[in-house]
Short mmCIF file of C-alpha atoms in Angstrom, two decimals:
data_model
loop_
_atom_site.label_atom_id
_atom_site.label_comp_id
_atom_site.label_asym_id
_atom_site.label_seq_id
_atom_site.Cartn_x
_atom_site.Cartn_y
_atom_site.Cartn_z
CA MET A 16 122.78 196.78 63.87
CA ASN A 17 119.78 196.10 66.04
CA ALA A 18 119.57 192.42 66.92
CA SER A 19 116.24 191.72 68.59
CA SER A 20 116.93 188.10 69.50
CA GLU A 21 119.62 185.47 69.46
CA CYS A 22 119.61 183.15 66.46
CA ALA A 23 121.47 180.10 65.27
CA THR A 24 122.35 179.88 61.59
CA ASP A 25 124.79 176.97 61.56
CA ALA A 26 122.05 174.57 60.39
CA GLY A 27 121.77 175.93 56.86
CA VAL A 28 118.90 175.13 54.53
CA SER A 29 119.82 173.08 51.46
CA GLU A 30 118.38 173.72 47.99
CA GLN A 31 116.24 170.59 48.17
CA GLU A 32 114.99 171.47 51.65
CA ALA A 33 114.08 174.92 50.38
CA ARG A 34 112.07 173.38 47.55
CA ASP A 35 110.37 171.04 50.01
CA LEU A 36 109.34 174.00 52.17
CA LEU A 37 107.94 175.78 49.11
CA GLU A 38 105.87 172.79 48.04
CA ALA A 39 104.66 172.12 51.57
CA LEU A 40 103.47 175.72 51.89
CA VAL A 41 101.77 175.71 48.48
CA SER A 42 100.11 172.41 49.42
CA THR A 43 98.73 173.99 52.61
CA PRO A 44 95.58 176.06 51.92
CA SER A 45 96.02 179.60 53.25
CA VAL A 46 93.18 181.71 51.90
CA SER A 47 92.89 185.05 53.71
CA GLY A 48 91.47 184.42 57.18
CA GLU A 49 92.55 180.77 57.13
CA GLU A 50 96.33 181.09 57.31
CA ARG A 51 96.93 179.35 60.66
CA GLU A 52 98.10 175.97 59.34
CA ALA A 53 100.60 177.56 56.95
CA CYS A 54 101.79 179.91 59.70
CA ASP A 55 102.36 176.98 62.05
CA LEU A 56 104.38 175.28 59.32
CA LEU A 57 106.62 178.35 59.04
CA VAL A 58 107.09 178.56 62.81
CA ALA A 59 108.15 174.90 62.85
CA PHE A 60 110.59 175.54 59.99
CA PHE A 61 112.33 178.32 61.91
CA GLU A 62 112.39 176.37 65.16
CA ASP A 63 113.86 173.33 63.39
CA HIS A 64 116.77 175.57 62.34
CA GLY A 65 117.47 177.04 65.75
CA ARG A 66 115.48 180.24 65.33
CA GLU A 67 112.92 181.62 67.75
CA ALA A 68 109.54 182.13 66.08
CA TRP A 69 105.93 182.63 67.16
CA LEU A 70 102.53 183.94 66.07
CA ASP A 71 101.58 187.42 67.22
CA GLU A 72 98.15 188.75 68.17
CA VAL A 73 96.82 188.91 64.60
CA GLY A 74 98.50 185.68 63.41
CA ASN A 75 101.69 187.02 61.81
CA VAL A 76 104.75 184.75 61.91
CA ARG A 77 107.47 186.64 63.78
CA ALA A 78 111.10 185.47 63.65
CA PRO A 79 113.18 188.46 64.83
CA ALA A 80 116.95 188.47 64.51
CA ASP A 81 119.39 190.92 62.88
CA ASP A 82 117.27 193.97 62.05
CA ALA A 83 119.81 195.22 59.52
CA VAL A 84 117.32 193.60 57.12
CA LEU A 85 113.67 192.64 57.56
CA LEU A 86 112.41 190.14 54.99
CA THR A 87 108.62 190.06 54.90
CA SER A 88 105.96 188.61 52.64
CA HIS A 89 102.33 187.55 53.00
CA VAL A 90 101.12 184.09 53.93
CA ASP A 91 97.58 184.37 52.57
CA THR A 92 96.36 183.66 49.05
CA VAL A 93 93.21 184.36 47.10
CA PRO A 94 90.67 181.53 46.75
CA GLY A 95 90.94 179.01 43.94
CA GLU A 96 91.99 175.37 43.93
CA ILE A 97 94.83 174.45 41.59
CA PRO A 98 96.06 170.85 41.98
CA VAL A 99 99.55 171.01 43.43
CA ARG A 100 102.03 169.23 41.19
CA VAL A 101 105.43 169.63 39.61
CA GLU A 102 105.42 169.54 35.82
CA GLU A 103 108.27 169.67 33.36
CA SER A 104 107.80 170.67 29.73
CA GLY A 105 104.03 170.18 29.98
CA THR A 106 104.09 166.71 31.55
CA THR A 107 103.87 165.74 35.19
CA SER A 108 107.32 164.79 36.46
CA SER A 109 106.50 164.64 40.15
CA SER A 110 103.76 165.50 42.60
CA ARG A 111 103.23 165.42 46.32
CA ASP A 112 101.94 162.02 47.37
CA GLN A 113 99.91 161.22 50.48
CA GLY A 114 103.06 160.97 52.53
CA GLY A 115 104.26 164.42 51.48
CA GLU A 116 107.33 163.22 49.58
CA THR A 117 108.45 164.98 46.41
CA ALA A 118 110.51 163.46 43.63
CA GLY A 119 113.46 165.38 42.31
CA GLY A 120 113.74 167.02 38.90
CA ASP A 121 116.01 169.02 36.65
CA ASP A 122 116.67 172.43 38.16
CA GLY A 123 117.88 174.13 34.99
CA ASP A 124 116.04 176.64 32.79
CA GLY A 125 112.97 175.11 31.22
CA GLY A 126 112.89 172.47 33.95
CA PRO A 127 110.23 171.70 36.55
CA GLU A 128 107.54 174.14 37.55
CA LEU A 129 105.48 174.00 40.73
CA TRP A 130 101.77 174.51 40.07
CA GLY A 131 99.41 175.58 42.83
CA ARG A 132 97.52 178.50 44.28
CA GLY A 133 99.99 180.92 45.82
CA SER A 134 103.08 179.53 44.09
CA VAL A 135 103.60 183.01 42.62
CA ASP A 136 101.50 185.31 44.83
CA ALA A 137 103.14 185.16 47.21
CA THR A 138 104.10 181.79 48.68
CA GLY A 139 107.12 181.60 46.38
CA PRO A 140 108.56 184.88 47.67
CA LEU A 141 107.51 183.94 51.23
CA ALA A 142 109.37 180.60 51.17
CA ALA A 143 112.44 182.14 49.53
CA MET A 144 112.57 184.79 52.25
CA ALA A 145 112.16 182.25 55.04
CA VAL A 146 115.10 180.24 53.69
CA ALA A 147 117.26 183.34 53.18
CA ALA A 148 116.45 184.56 56.70
CA VAL A 149 117.59 181.28 58.22
CA ASN A 150 120.73 181.09 56.11
CA THR A 151 121.82 184.70 56.80
CA GLY A 152 120.44 185.41 60.27
CA VAL A 153 118.21 188.39 59.40
CA SER A 154 114.70 189.17 60.63
CA PHE A 155 111.58 187.68 59.05
CA VAL A 156 107.85 188.28 59.26
CA GLY A 157 105.13 186.40 57.42
CA VAL A 158 102.06 188.65 57.47
CA VAL A 159 98.41 187.69 57.14
CA GLY A 160 95.50 189.27 55.32
CA GLU A 161 97.33 191.07 52.50
CA GLU A 162 94.76 189.99 49.92
CA THR A 163 91.88 191.51 51.91
CA ASP A 164 92.49 194.19 54.55
CA SER A 165 96.28 193.98 55.14
CA ARG A 166 95.59 193.44 58.84
CA GLY A 167 98.98 191.79 59.32
CA ALA A 168 100.98 194.69 57.88
CA ARG A 169 98.80 197.27 59.64
CA HIS A 170 99.48 195.56 62.96
CA LEU A 171 103.18 195.17 62.25
CA VAL A 172 103.86 198.88 61.71
CA THR A 173 102.24 199.72 65.05
CA ASP A 174 103.85 196.87 66.98
CA ARG A 175 107.54 197.30 66.21
CA GLU A 176 110.08 199.91 65.22
CA ALA A 177 111.29 200.32 61.67
CA PRO A 178 114.12 197.99 60.60
CA GLU A 179 117.29 199.42 59.10
CA THR A 180 116.22 198.16 55.66
CA LEU A 181 113.20 196.24 54.40
CA VAL A 182 112.54 193.83 51.54
CA ASN A 183 108.89 193.08 50.81
CA GLY A 184 108.06 189.80 49.10
CA GLU A 185 105.97 189.91 45.92
CA PRO A 186 106.65 188.37 42.49
CA SER A 187 109.02 190.46 40.39
CA GLY A 188 110.92 187.68 38.61
CA TRP A 189 114.26 186.62 40.01
CA ASP A 190 115.99 189.40 38.06
CA GLY A 191 113.45 192.16 38.77
CA ILE A 192 113.26 194.77 41.53
CA THR A 193 109.93 196.51 42.15
CA LEU A 194 110.29 200.13 43.27
CA GLY A 195 106.78 201.50 42.80
CA TYR A 196 103.14 200.64 43.46
CA ARG A 197 100.01 202.67 42.90
CA GLY A 198 97.86 203.53 45.90
CA LEU A 199 94.28 202.46 46.61
CA LEU A 200 91.12 204.38 47.44
CA ALA A 201 88.00 202.31 48.14
CA GLY A 202 84.46 203.21 49.07
CA ARG A 203 80.75 202.54 48.60
CA TYR A 204 78.35 204.77 46.68
CA VAL A 205 74.80 204.81 48.08
CA ALA A 206 71.72 206.39 46.49
CA THR A 207 68.00 206.29 47.35
CA SER A 208 64.98 207.64 45.49
CA GLU A 209 61.25 207.49 45.98
CA SER A 210 59.55 204.60 44.27
CA GLY A 211 57.33 205.39 41.31
CA HIS A 212 56.04 204.13 38.01
CA THR A 213 58.78 203.34 35.50
CA SER A 214 57.06 205.57 32.92
CA ARG A 215 58.14 208.68 34.86
CA PRO A 216 61.06 210.59 33.31
CA GLN A 217 62.81 211.39 36.60
CA ASN A 218 65.89 209.38 37.51
CA ASN A 219 65.63 206.67 40.08
CA ALA A 220 68.55 205.71 42.33
CA ILE A 221 69.80 203.10 39.89
CA GLN A 222 70.03 205.67 37.10
CA ASP A 223 71.76 208.10 39.45
CA ALA A 224 74.35 205.45 40.26
CA LEU A 225 74.98 204.55 36.61
CA GLN A 226 75.21 208.18 35.51
CA TRP A 227 77.51 209.04 38.41
CA TRP A 228 79.87 206.23 37.48
CA SER A 229 79.90 207.30 33.83
CA ARG A 230 80.92 210.79 34.89
CA VAL A 231 83.59 209.42 37.21
CA GLU A 232 85.12 207.33 34.42
CA ALA A 233 85.09 210.34 32.11
CA ALA A 234 86.78 212.48 34.79
CA PHE A 235 89.78 210.14 34.82
CA GLU A 236 90.12 209.54 31.09
CA PRO A 237 93.58 210.57 29.82
CA GLY A 238 93.64 214.05 28.37
CA GLU A 239 94.83 215.01 24.93
CA GLY A 240 98.41 213.89 24.50
CA ASP A 241 98.23 211.55 27.51
CA GLU A 242 96.56 208.62 25.74
CA TRP A 243 99.82 206.69 25.59
CA SER A 244 100.98 207.37 29.14
CA PRO A 245 101.70 204.19 31.12
CA VAL A 246 98.87 202.73 33.19
CA PHE A 247 101.08 203.22 36.26
CA GLU A 248 100.77 206.99 35.78
CA GLN A 249 96.97 206.98 35.45
CA VAL A 250 94.03 206.61 37.85
CA THR A 251 92.15 203.38 37.23
CA PRO A 252 88.52 203.49 38.43
CA LYS A 253 86.84 200.12 38.89
CA PRO A 254 83.42 199.09 40.23
CA THR A 255 83.67 195.82 42.18
CA SER A 256 79.98 195.18 42.92
CA VAL A 257 76.61 196.75 42.12
CA GLU A 258 73.23 196.17 43.75
CA GLY A 259 69.92 197.94 43.19
CA GLY A 260 66.16 197.59 43.26
CA THR A 261 62.99 198.36 45.16
CA SER A 262 63.26 198.41 48.94
CA ASP A 263 61.57 195.70 50.99
CA ASP A 264 58.73 198.04 51.96
CA GLY A 265 58.17 199.05 48.34
CA LEU A 266 58.52 202.77 49.05
CA ALA A 267 61.98 203.46 47.64
CA VAL A 268 64.49 202.47 45.00
CA GLU A 269 67.97 201.84 46.35
CA ALA A 270 71.37 201.45 44.69
CA THR A 271 74.82 200.67 46.05
CA MET A 272 78.10 200.38 44.19
CA ASP A 273 81.43 199.32 45.69
CA VAL A 274 84.27 201.11 43.91
CA GLN A 275 88.05 201.19 43.90
CA PHE A 276 90.56 203.64 42.46
CA ARG A 277 94.24 202.92 41.87
CA VAL A 278 96.21 206.08 42.52
CA PRO A 279 99.51 206.97 40.77
CA PRO A 280 102.41 208.56 42.69
CA ALA A 281 101.75 211.90 40.97
CA MET A 282 98.46 212.16 42.89
CA THR A 283 97.25 211.60 46.45
CA THR A 284 94.21 209.66 47.59
CA ASP A 285 92.73 213.02 48.68
CA ASP A 286 93.12 214.33 45.12
CA VAL A 287 91.17 211.37 43.77
CA ARG A 288 88.53 211.56 46.49
CA GLU A 289 87.83 215.24 45.77
CA ARG A 290 87.49 214.64 42.03
CA VAL A 291 85.11 211.71 42.57
CA GLU A 292 82.92 213.64 44.97
CA ARG A 293 82.61 216.54 42.50
CA GLU A 294 80.66 214.18 40.25
CA LEU A 295 78.02 213.27 42.86
CA ASN A 296 74.40 213.73 41.81
CA GLY A 297 72.30 213.05 44.87
CA GLY A 298 74.01 209.96 46.22
CA SER A 299 76.95 209.83 48.60
CA VAL A 300 80.22 207.92 48.91
CA HIS A 301 81.34 206.32 52.16
CA TRP A 302 85.11 205.80 52.02
CA HIS A 303 86.63 202.91 53.95
CA ASP A 304 90.24 202.57 52.75
CA ALA A 305 92.95 204.93 51.55
CA ILE A 306 96.48 203.61 50.93
CA PRO A 307 99.00 206.07 49.46
CA PRO A 308 101.09 205.23 46.38
CA VAL A 309 104.79 204.55 46.77
CA MET A 310 107.78 205.15 44.52
CA THR A 311 111.20 204.43 46.02
CA SER A 312 114.57 205.47 44.64
CA PRO A 313 116.70 203.09 42.57
CA ARG A 314 119.73 204.59 44.32
CA THR A 315 119.07 203.26 47.82
CA GLU A 316 121.44 200.75 49.37
CA VAL A 317 118.74 198.06 49.05
CA ALA A 318 118.26 198.64 45.32
CA ARG A 319 122.04 198.72 44.77
CA ALA A 320 122.48 195.45 46.69
CA PHE A 321 119.85 193.78 44.50
CA ARG A 322 121.43 195.01 41.27
CA VAL A 323 124.80 193.63 42.33
CA ALA A 324 123.33 190.30 43.49
CA ILE A 325 121.32 189.80 40.29
CA ARG A 326 124.35 190.55 38.10
CA GLU A 327 126.49 188.15 40.14
CA ALA A 328 123.84 185.47 39.51
CA GLY A 329 124.09 186.07 35.76
CA GLY A 330 121.06 188.32 35.32
CA ASP A 331 120.40 191.77 33.92
CA PRO A 332 118.51 193.70 36.65
CA ARG A 333 115.10 195.11 35.71
CA LEU A 334 113.52 198.00 37.63
CA LEU A 335 109.74 197.61 37.83
CA ARG A 336 106.63 199.61 38.71
CA LYS A 337 103.42 197.73 39.54
CA THR A 338 99.91 198.97 38.77
CA GLY A 339 98.45 197.32 41.89
CA THR A 340 98.90 197.98 45.61
CA ALA A 341 100.85 195.94 48.20
CA ASP A 342 101.79 195.90 51.87
CA VAL A 343 104.93 197.86 51.00
CA ASN A 344 102.69 200.92 50.53
CA LEU A 345 101.82 200.70 54.23
CA TYR A 346 105.44 200.12 55.25
CA ALA A 347 106.61 203.13 53.26
CA GLU A 348 103.95 205.32 54.86
CA ALA A 349 104.89 204.26 58.41
CA TRP A 350 108.64 203.61 58.28
CA ASP A 351 111.42 205.88 57.06
CA CYS A 352 113.91 203.28 55.88
CA PRO A 353 115.21 202.06 52.50
CA MET A 354 113.00 199.37 50.99
CA ALA A 355 112.28 197.45 47.81
CA THR A 356 110.01 194.59 46.72
CA TYR A 357 111.37 191.34 45.31
CA GLY A 358 110.42 187.73 44.72
CA PRO A 359 110.39 184.90 42.20
CA GLY A 360 107.52 184.43 39.79
CA ASP A 361 105.71 186.04 36.87
CA SER A 362 103.20 188.54 38.28
CA ASP A 363 100.99 188.00 35.22
CA LEU A 364 100.12 184.69 36.88
CA ASP A 365 98.91 186.34 40.12
CA HIS A 366 95.46 184.91 40.98
CA ALA A 367 95.39 183.05 37.63
CA PRO A 368 94.08 179.51 37.06
CA ASP A 369 97.49 178.48 35.67
CA GLU A 370 99.57 179.91 38.54
CA ARG A 371 102.97 178.20 38.57
CA LEU A 372 106.59 178.89 39.51
CA PRO A 373 109.75 177.51 37.84
CA LEU A 374 111.81 175.89 40.56
CA ALA A 375 115.09 177.08 39.02
CA GLU A 376 113.81 180.65 39.38
CA PHE A 377 112.94 179.97 43.01
CA ASP A 378 116.49 178.68 43.61
CA ARG A 379 118.01 181.79 42.04
CA SER A 380 115.81 184.09 44.09
CA VAL A 381 116.97 182.46 47.31
CA ALA A 382 120.60 183.05 46.28
CA VAL A 383 119.86 186.69 45.40
CA LEU A 384 118.08 187.30 48.71
CA GLU A 385 120.95 185.73 50.64
CA SER A 386 123.48 187.91 48.81
CA VAL A 387 121.42 191.05 49.51
CA ALA A 388 121.03 190.15 53.20
CA GLN A 389 124.74 189.53 53.55
CA THR A 390 125.59 192.80 51.83
CA LEU A 391 123.24 194.76 54.07
CA GLY A 392 124.37 193.16 57.30
CA GLY A 393 123.50 189.47 57.59
CA ASP A 394 125.95 186.66 58.28
CA ALA A 395 128.46 186.02 55.51
#
């Protein structure tokens, strides 16, 4: 084992204290680029429990300890205000008052749920990992910027060596283990044409852009017999913004289109890039991000530890593949170590206006993470 710092784990975190940390973090706005207050709260949590913690150059929360396991999740959320409250069976049973106190509630199935931006993606997994790290003495990092440019994860893989094993925090449900994510290719299409009367039959730049995108979509349509293949195994092309019109000097028509492609493990980002560029018709694409897909084995020691822990907690383990992209894609590209993604919450509620997390599920996820950390090398 590689212990990178001394840690004290005798001051364990209780279930209620864990819930308090979760609600405090969800109540602290942490939109990408504005994570500092939430990061400071995490540093204070670790220091209050005898652990060394600090913010690194890009703002990540670093709490190194036993590197047999690195628990890491992202601090940032997408924008969107959802009033933070705890509701049970559709009625408000408790909420954070001005003093920050939270009333208790039933912690069984169907009991209280914490509403708020980030409760699922990914403050729930983040808080569960922080508690498990304190209670088992393993390493922890809370990274910034996952929802935008993954600057926290990109810095992390260049700033430290690979851990022995890694668990990335994203919602999978307390009984789910995510083993695969599609990759991401992102760029901007740019086209320019001479201005002219709209009665002319020749394409202008806007038409070039629209026709190019139609051809791109057709190029990635499932072939005969593949119509029912899972989305995870397909390329998903998606425009994210479009602008076009006459230039300020009136001499040209311009068009730009920001585009993204989700890339399945059967392909590489280079494969997708080449196919997209074959459809060009006068414009050009300027690529600015390429993250490879990842598919890890269900037979690694991390995956086995999760299956055992979930069964011991009364669950039936589910192995998942996600159609999006996460920081674990970057970790898998940079580090040759066993890894999996895990965390409480229903990923269908990611970024949703009704984002909420059952507190009983949060409790179970903490127990599962602690069991996994202990199995892989943390304190028993």
